[in-house]
PDB file of C-alpha atoms in Angstrom:
ATOM      1  CA  UNK A1176      13.777  -3.988 -20.168  1.00 91.00           C
ATOM      2  CA  UNK A1177      11.435  -3.786 -16.942  1.00 94.00           C
ATOM      3  CA  UNK A1178       8.762  -1.520 -18.349  1.00 95.00           C
ATOM      4  CA  UNK A1179       8.270  -3.868 -21.416  1.00 96.00           C
ATOM      5  CA  UNK A1180       8.262  -7.012 -19.410  1.00 96.00           C
ATOM      6  CA  UNK A1181       5.568  -5.408 -16.977  1.00 97.00           C
ATOM      7  CA  UNK A1182       3.425  -4.389 -19.959  1.00 96.00           C
ATOM      8  CA  UNK A1183       3.695  -7.848 -21.416  1.00 97.00           C
ATOM      9  CA  UNK A1184       2.730  -9.534 -18.125  1.00 97.00           C
ATOM     10  CA  UNK A1185      -0.164  -7.191 -17.817  1.00 96.00           C
ATOM     11  CA  UNK A1186      -1.545  -8.207 -21.110  1.00 96.00           C
ATOM     12  CA  UNK A1187      -1.162 -12.037 -20.330  1.00 96.00           C
ATOM     13  CA  UNK A1188      -2.315 -12.013 -16.719  1.00 96.00           C
ATOM     14  CA  UNK A1189      -5.369 -10.950 -14.558  1.00 94.00           C
ATOM     15  CA  UNK A1190      -4.548  -8.062 -12.485  1.00 94.00           C
ATOM     16  CA  UNK A1191      -4.303  -9.867  -9.223  1.00 95.00           C
ATOM     17  CA  UNK A1192      -2.103 -12.376 -10.570  1.00 96.00           C
ATOM     18  CA  UNK A1193       0.117  -9.660 -12.123  1.00 97.00           C
ATOM     19  CA  UNK A1194       0.203  -8.044  -8.563  1.00 97.00           C
ATOM     20  CA  UNK A1195       1.224 -11.263  -6.669  1.00 96.00           C
ATOM     21  CA  UNK A1196       2.982 -13.269  -9.137  1.00 96.00           C
ATOM     22  CA  UNK A1197       5.056 -10.435 -10.910  1.00 97.00           C
ATOM     23  CA  UNK A1198       5.180  -7.005  -9.125  1.00 97.00           C
ATOM     24  CA  UNK A1199       5.589  -8.053  -5.795  1.00 96.00           C
ATOM     25  CA  UNK A1200       8.331 -10.474  -6.497  1.00 96.00           C
ATOM     26  CA  UNK A1201      10.229  -7.946  -8.754  1.00 96.00           C
ATOM     27  CA  UNK A1202       9.863  -5.397  -5.876  1.00 94.00           C
ATOM     28  CA  UNK A1203      11.390  -7.799  -3.434  1.00 92.00           C
ATOM     29  CA  UNK A1204      14.189  -8.884  -5.950  1.00 95.00           C
ATOM     30  CA  UNK A1205      15.167  -5.350  -6.435  1.00 94.00           C
ATOM     31  CA  UNK A1206      15.264  -4.864  -2.735  1.00 91.00           C
ATOM     32  CA  UNK A1207      17.530  -7.916  -2.450  1.00 93.00           C
ATOM     33  CA  UNK A1208      19.913  -6.726  -5.365  1.00 95.00           C
ATOM     34  CA  UNK A1209      20.235  -3.385  -3.765  1.00 92.00           C
ATOM     35  CA  UNK A1210      20.852  -4.803  -0.313  1.00 91.00           C
ATOM     36  CA  UNK A1211      23.490  -7.121  -1.485  1.00 95.00           C
ATOM     37  CA  UNK A1212      25.263  -4.270  -3.514  1.00 94.00           C
ATOM     38  CA  UNK A1213      24.541  -5.944  -6.934  1.00 95.00           C
ATOM     39  CA  UNK A1214      22.663  -2.623  -8.264  1.00 95.00           C
ATOM     40  CA  UNK A1215      23.463   0.773  -7.438  1.00 95.00           C
ATOM     41  CA  UNK A1216      20.931   3.220  -5.753  1.00 94.00           C
ATOM     42  CA  UNK A1217      19.990   5.151  -9.097  1.00 96.00           C
ATOM     43  CA  UNK A1218      19.373   1.774 -10.569  1.00 95.00           C
ATOM     44  CA  UNK A1219      16.878   0.843  -7.679  1.00 95.00           C
ATOM     45  CA  UNK A1220      15.417   4.482  -8.064  1.00 95.00           C
ATOM     46  CA  UNK A1221      14.928   3.780 -11.880  1.00 96.00           C
ATOM     47  CA  UNK A1222      13.200   0.677 -11.283  1.00 96.00           C
ATOM     48  CA  UNK A1223      11.043   2.027  -8.575  1.00 96.00           C
ATOM     49  CA  UNK A1224      10.166   4.770 -10.893  1.00 96.00           C
ATOM     50  CA  UNK A1225       9.150   2.235 -13.576  1.00 97.00           C
ATOM     51  CA  UNK A1226       6.893   0.261 -11.332  1.00 98.00           C
ATOM     52  CA  UNK A1227       5.415   3.554  -9.600  1.00 97.00           C
ATOM     53  CA  UNK A1228       4.456   4.768 -13.055  1.00 97.00           C
ATOM     54  CA  UNK A1229       3.156   1.202 -14.122  1.00 98.00           C
ATOM     55  CA  UNK A1230       1.010   0.876 -10.923  1.00 97.00           C
ATOM     56  CA  UNK A1231      -0.162   4.208 -11.123  1.00 96.00           C
ATOM     57  CA  UNK A1232      -1.469   3.454 -14.583  1.00 96.00           C
ATOM     58  CA  UNK A1233      -3.152   0.404 -13.344  1.00 96.00           C
ATOM     59  CA  UNK A1234      -4.873   2.358 -10.856  1.00 96.00           C
ATOM     60  CA  UNK A1235      -5.985   5.407 -13.218  1.00 94.00           C
ATOM     61  CA  UNK A1236      -7.441   2.810 -15.929  1.00 92.00           C
ATOM     62  CA  UNK A1237      -9.622   0.663 -13.549  1.00 92.00           C
ATOM     63  CA  UNK A1238     -13.124   1.353 -14.009  1.00 91.00           C
ATOM     64  CA  UNK A1239     -15.066   2.016 -10.758  1.00 93.00           C
ATOM     65  CA  UNK A1240     -18.864   2.158 -10.347  1.00 92.00           C
ATOM     66  CA  UNK A1241     -20.289   5.450  -9.190  1.00 90.00           C
ATOM     67  CA  UNK A1242     -21.874   3.720  -6.090  1.00 94.00           C
ATOM     68  CA  UNK A1243     -18.481   2.062  -5.140  1.00 96.00           C
ATOM     69  CA  UNK A1244     -17.606   2.380  -1.535  1.00 97.00           C
ATOM     70  CA  UNK A1245     -14.498   4.843  -0.700  1.00 98.00           C
ATOM     71  CA  UNK A1246     -11.182   3.694   0.396  1.00 98.00           C
ATOM     72  CA  UNK A1247      -8.035   5.671   1.397  1.00 98.00           C
ATOM     73  CA  UNK A1248      -4.549   4.215   0.959  1.00 98.00           C
ATOM     74  CA  UNK A1249      -1.439   5.941   2.182  1.00 97.00           C
ATOM     75  CA  UNK A1250       1.849   5.553   4.120  1.00 95.00           C
ATOM     76  CA  UNK A1251       2.184   7.473   7.332  1.00 94.00           C
ATOM     77  CA  UNK A1252       4.597   9.868   8.596  1.00 93.00           C
ATOM     78  CA  UNK A1253       8.435   8.484   8.073  1.00 89.00           C
ATOM     79  CA  UNK A1254       7.321   5.893   5.513  1.00 89.00           C
ATOM     80  CA  UNK A1255       8.696   6.767   2.331  1.00 90.00           C
ATOM     81  CA  UNK A1256       8.240   3.300   0.457  1.00 89.00           C
ATOM     82  CA  UNK A1257       5.096   3.549  -1.496  1.00 93.00           C
ATOM     83  CA  UNK A1258       5.125   0.916  -3.762  1.00 95.00           C
ATOM     84  CA  UNK A1259       3.246  -1.357  -1.254  1.00 94.00           C
ATOM     85  CA  UNK A1260       0.627   1.168  -0.858  1.00 96.00           C
ATOM     86  CA  UNK A1261       0.080   1.548  -4.705  1.00 97.00           C
ATOM     87  CA  UNK A1262      -0.095  -2.234  -4.902  1.00 97.00           C
ATOM     88  CA  UNK A1263      -2.828  -2.109  -2.248  1.00 97.00           C
ATOM     89  CA  UNK A1264      -4.576   0.602  -4.021  1.00 98.00           C
ATOM     90  CA  UNK A1265      -4.708  -1.309  -7.397  1.00 97.00           C
ATOM     91  CA  UNK A1266      -5.841  -4.530  -5.589  1.00 97.00           C
ATOM     92  CA  UNK A1267      -8.581  -2.503  -3.918  1.00 97.00           C
ATOM     93  CA  UNK A1268      -9.748  -0.775  -7.066  1.00 97.00           C
ATOM     94  CA  UNK A1269      -9.756  -4.146  -8.924  1.00 96.00           C
ATOM     95  CA  UNK A1270     -12.041  -5.286  -6.215  1.00 96.00           C
ATOM     96  CA  UNK A1271     -14.453  -2.554  -6.962  1.00 96.00           C
ATOM     97  CA  UNK A1272     -13.487   0.114  -4.531  1.00 97.00           C
ATOM     98  CA  UNK A1273     -13.163   3.848  -5.192  1.00 97.00           C
ATOM     99  CA  UNK A1274      -9.618   4.420  -4.098  1.00 97.00           C
ATOM    100  CA  UNK A1275      -7.988   7.745  -3.008  1.00 97.00           C
ATOM    101  CA  UNK A1276      -4.292   7.154  -3.283  1.00 97.00           C
ATOM    102  CA  UNK A1277      -2.660   9.875  -1.037  1.00 98.00           C
ATOM    103  CA  UNK A1278       1.132   8.639  -1.504  1.00 96.00           C
ATOM    104  CA  UNK A1279       3.814   8.488   1.190  1.00 95.00           C
ATOM    105  CA  UNK A1280       4.815  10.047   4.427  1.00 95.00           C
ATOM    106  CA  UNK A1281       1.503  11.548   5.478  1.00 96.00           C
ATOM    107  CA  UNK A1282       0.525  12.652   9.043  1.00 97.00           C
ATOM    108  CA  UNK A1283      -2.167  10.910  10.571  1.00 96.00           C
ATOM    109  CA  UNK A1284      -4.302  14.125  10.832  1.00 97.00           C
ATOM    110  CA  UNK A1285      -3.947  14.277   7.016  1.00 97.00           C
ATOM    111  CA  UNK A1286      -5.054  10.917   6.300  1.00 98.00           C
ATOM    112  CA  UNK A1287      -8.007  11.138   8.550  1.00 98.00           C
ATOM    113  CA  UNK A1288      -8.897  14.525   7.065  1.00 97.00           C
ATOM    114  CA  UNK A1289      -9.084  12.943   3.706  1.00 98.00           C
ATOM    115  CA  UNK A1290     -10.969   9.911   4.838  1.00 98.00           C
ATOM    116  CA  UNK A1291     -13.525  12.197   6.305  1.00 97.00           C
ATOM    117  CA  UNK A1292     -13.962  14.073   3.219  1.00 97.00           C
ATOM    118  CA  UNK A1293     -14.568  11.333   1.025  1.00 97.00           C
ATOM    119  CA  UNK A1294     -16.455   9.241   3.854  1.00 97.00           C
ATOM    120  CA  UNK A1295     -13.922   6.461   3.647  1.00 98.00           C
ATOM    121  CA  UNK A1296     -15.142   2.957   4.734  1.00 98.00           C
ATOM    122  CA  UNK A1297     -11.711   1.696   4.786  1.00 98.00           C
ATOM    123  CA  UNK A1298      -8.119   3.151   5.472  1.00 98.00           C
ATOM    124  CA  UNK A1299      -5.237   1.271   4.254  1.00 97.00           C
ATOM    125  CA  UNK A1300      -1.619   1.889   5.597  1.00 96.00           C
ATOM    126  CA  UNK A1301       1.633   0.364   4.344  1.00 94.00           C
ATOM    127  CA  UNK A1302       4.474   0.175   6.666  1.00 91.00           C
ATOM    128  CA  UNK A1303       7.823  -1.085   5.154  1.00 85.00           C
ATOM    129  CA  UNK A1304      10.847  -0.025   7.066  1.00 76.00           C
ATOM    130  CA  UNK A1305      11.802   0.084   9.818  1.00 68.00           C
ATOM    131  CA  UNK A1306       9.960  -2.849  11.490  1.00 65.00           C
ATOM    132  CA  UNK A1307      10.466  -1.593  15.092  1.00 68.00           C
ATOM    133  CA  UNK A1308      10.011   2.342  14.942  1.00 78.00           C
ATOM    134  CA  UNK A1309       7.955   3.518  17.977  1.00 82.00           C
ATOM    135  CA  UNK A1310       6.742   6.611  15.983  1.00 86.00           C
ATOM    136  CA  UNK A1311       4.879   4.221  13.466  1.00 86.00           C
ATOM    137  CA  UNK A1312       2.843   2.902  16.478  1.00 87.00           C
ATOM    138  CA  UNK A1313       2.215   6.408  17.699  1.00 89.00           C
ATOM    139  CA  UNK A1314       0.849   7.478  14.111  1.00 91.00           C
ATOM    140  CA  UNK A1315      -1.362   4.486  13.745  1.00 90.00           C
ATOM    141  CA  UNK A1316      -2.841   5.097  17.397  1.00 92.00           C
ATOM    142  CA  UNK A1317      -3.388   8.664  16.495  1.00 95.00           C
ATOM    143  CA  UNK A1318      -4.932   7.813  13.123  1.00 96.00           C
ATOM    144  CA  UNK A1319      -7.318   5.305  14.885  1.00 95.00           C
ATOM    145  CA  UNK A1320      -8.487   7.923  17.340  1.00 94.00           C
ATOM    146  CA  UNK A1321      -9.076  10.558  14.556  1.00 96.00           C
ATOM    147  CA  UNK A1322     -11.194   8.163  12.628  1.00 96.00           C
ATOM    148  CA  UNK A1323     -14.958   7.189  13.166  1.00 95.00           C
ATOM    149  CA  UNK A1324     -15.261   3.712  14.745  1.00 92.00           C
ATOM    150  CA  UNK A1325     -17.124   2.680  11.685  1.00 95.00           C
ATOM    151  CA  UNK A1326     -13.989   3.100   9.413  1.00 97.00           C
ATOM    152  CA  UNK A1327     -11.885   0.036   9.217  1.00 96.00           C
ATOM    153  CA  UNK A1328      -8.242   0.518   9.523  1.00 97.00           C
ATOM    154  CA  UNK A1329      -6.046  -1.904   7.739  1.00 96.00           C
ATOM    155  CA  UNK A1330      -2.177  -2.134   7.861  1.00 94.00           C
ATOM    156  CA  UNK A1331      -0.045  -4.196   5.537  1.00 92.00           C
ATOM    157  CA  UNK A1332       3.480  -4.184   4.420  1.00 87.00           C
ATOM    158  CA  UNK A1333       6.716  -5.913   5.132  1.00 84.00           C
ATOM    159  CA  UNK A1334       6.909  -4.560   8.708  1.00 82.00           C
ATOM    160  CA  UNK A1335       3.124  -4.338   9.316  1.00 83.00           C
ATOM    161  CA  UNK A1336       3.258  -7.939  11.411  1.00 81.00           C
ATOM    162  CA  UNK A1337       5.951  -6.545  13.847  1.00 82.00           C
ATOM    163  CA  UNK A1338       3.207  -4.065  15.075  1.00 78.00           C
ATOM    164  CA  UNK A1339       0.475  -6.294  15.735  1.00 76.00           C
ATOM    165  CA  UNK A1340       1.152  -7.017  19.104  1.00 75.00           C
ATOM    166  CA  UNK A1341       1.212  -3.046  19.883  1.00 76.00           C
ATOM    167  CA  UNK A1342      -2.014  -2.345  18.164  1.00 77.00           C
ATOM    168  CA  UNK A1343      -4.271  -5.022  19.487  1.00 78.00           C
ATOM    169  CA  UNK A1344      -6.367  -3.041  21.406  1.00 80.00           C
ATOM    170  CA  UNK A1345      -6.858  -0.245  18.627  1.00 84.00           C
ATOM    171  CA  UNK A1346      -9.214  -2.089  16.308  1.00 87.00           C
ATOM    172  CA  UNK A1347      -6.325  -2.262  13.533  1.00 90.00           C
ATOM    173  CA  UNK A1348      -6.765  -5.316  11.239  1.00 93.00           C
ATOM    174  CA  UNK A1349      -3.002  -6.563  10.099  1.00 92.00           C
ATOM    175  CA  UNK A1350      -2.759  -8.187   6.683  1.00 93.00           C
ATOM    176  CA  UNK A1351       0.039 -10.105   5.390  1.00 90.00           C
ATOM    177  CA  UNK A1352      -0.703 -10.405   1.583  1.00 92.00           C
ATOM    178  CA  UNK A1353      -2.720  -9.268  -1.246  1.00 94.00           C
ATOM    179  CA  UNK A1354      -4.789 -12.297  -1.364  1.00 94.00           C
ATOM    180  CA  UNK A1355      -5.514 -11.429   2.428  1.00 94.00           C
ATOM    181  CA  UNK A1356      -6.316  -7.927   1.682  1.00 95.00           C
ATOM    182  CA  UNK A1357      -8.943  -9.100  -1.018  1.00 95.00           C
ATOM    183  CA  UNK A1358     -10.669 -11.432   1.328  1.00 95.00           C
ATOM    184  CA  UNK A1359     -10.768  -8.655   3.852  1.00 94.00           C
ATOM    185  CA  UNK A1360     -12.260  -6.202   1.468  1.00 95.00           C
ATOM    186  CA  UNK A1361     -14.874  -8.537   0.341  1.00 91.00           C
TER     187      UNK A1361
END
């Protein structure tokens, strides 16, 4: 059972190792099995639900200092896959950031509004699929315009690397892994 295995791994591993060596590979494997037709859509959804709950619990039970800097995590409009964003939220909280997790499929205006409300130092977006959607570029460009220059904008996820060349002039940092994120946040 996936839930039992994740809970057992959470007891045995530190949080970052858990994310990098267990959660991320499990998500990739589920995606591969679904793409190959080995598992059905309901099985992929059930596994995603277990992972979403597990990651949400990790985030909820991370102790954060009152003076911790604020960070926003979301996926922009059209991005419905939120597990990568949740992983980023958990990793950032583990590193001592006060995370406001907004979920999936939010317009850039809403993300910027939330960032302003909590005075976020960093906004992290997850881009998973598709890897060449011009709407994602427009959403990120709008978000960058709405955010203060002092607010860092970090983009990660399976498709993030495909957008780097389109976003170079917009002061957007592209990350490829959780260790890269941690290095950037430190």
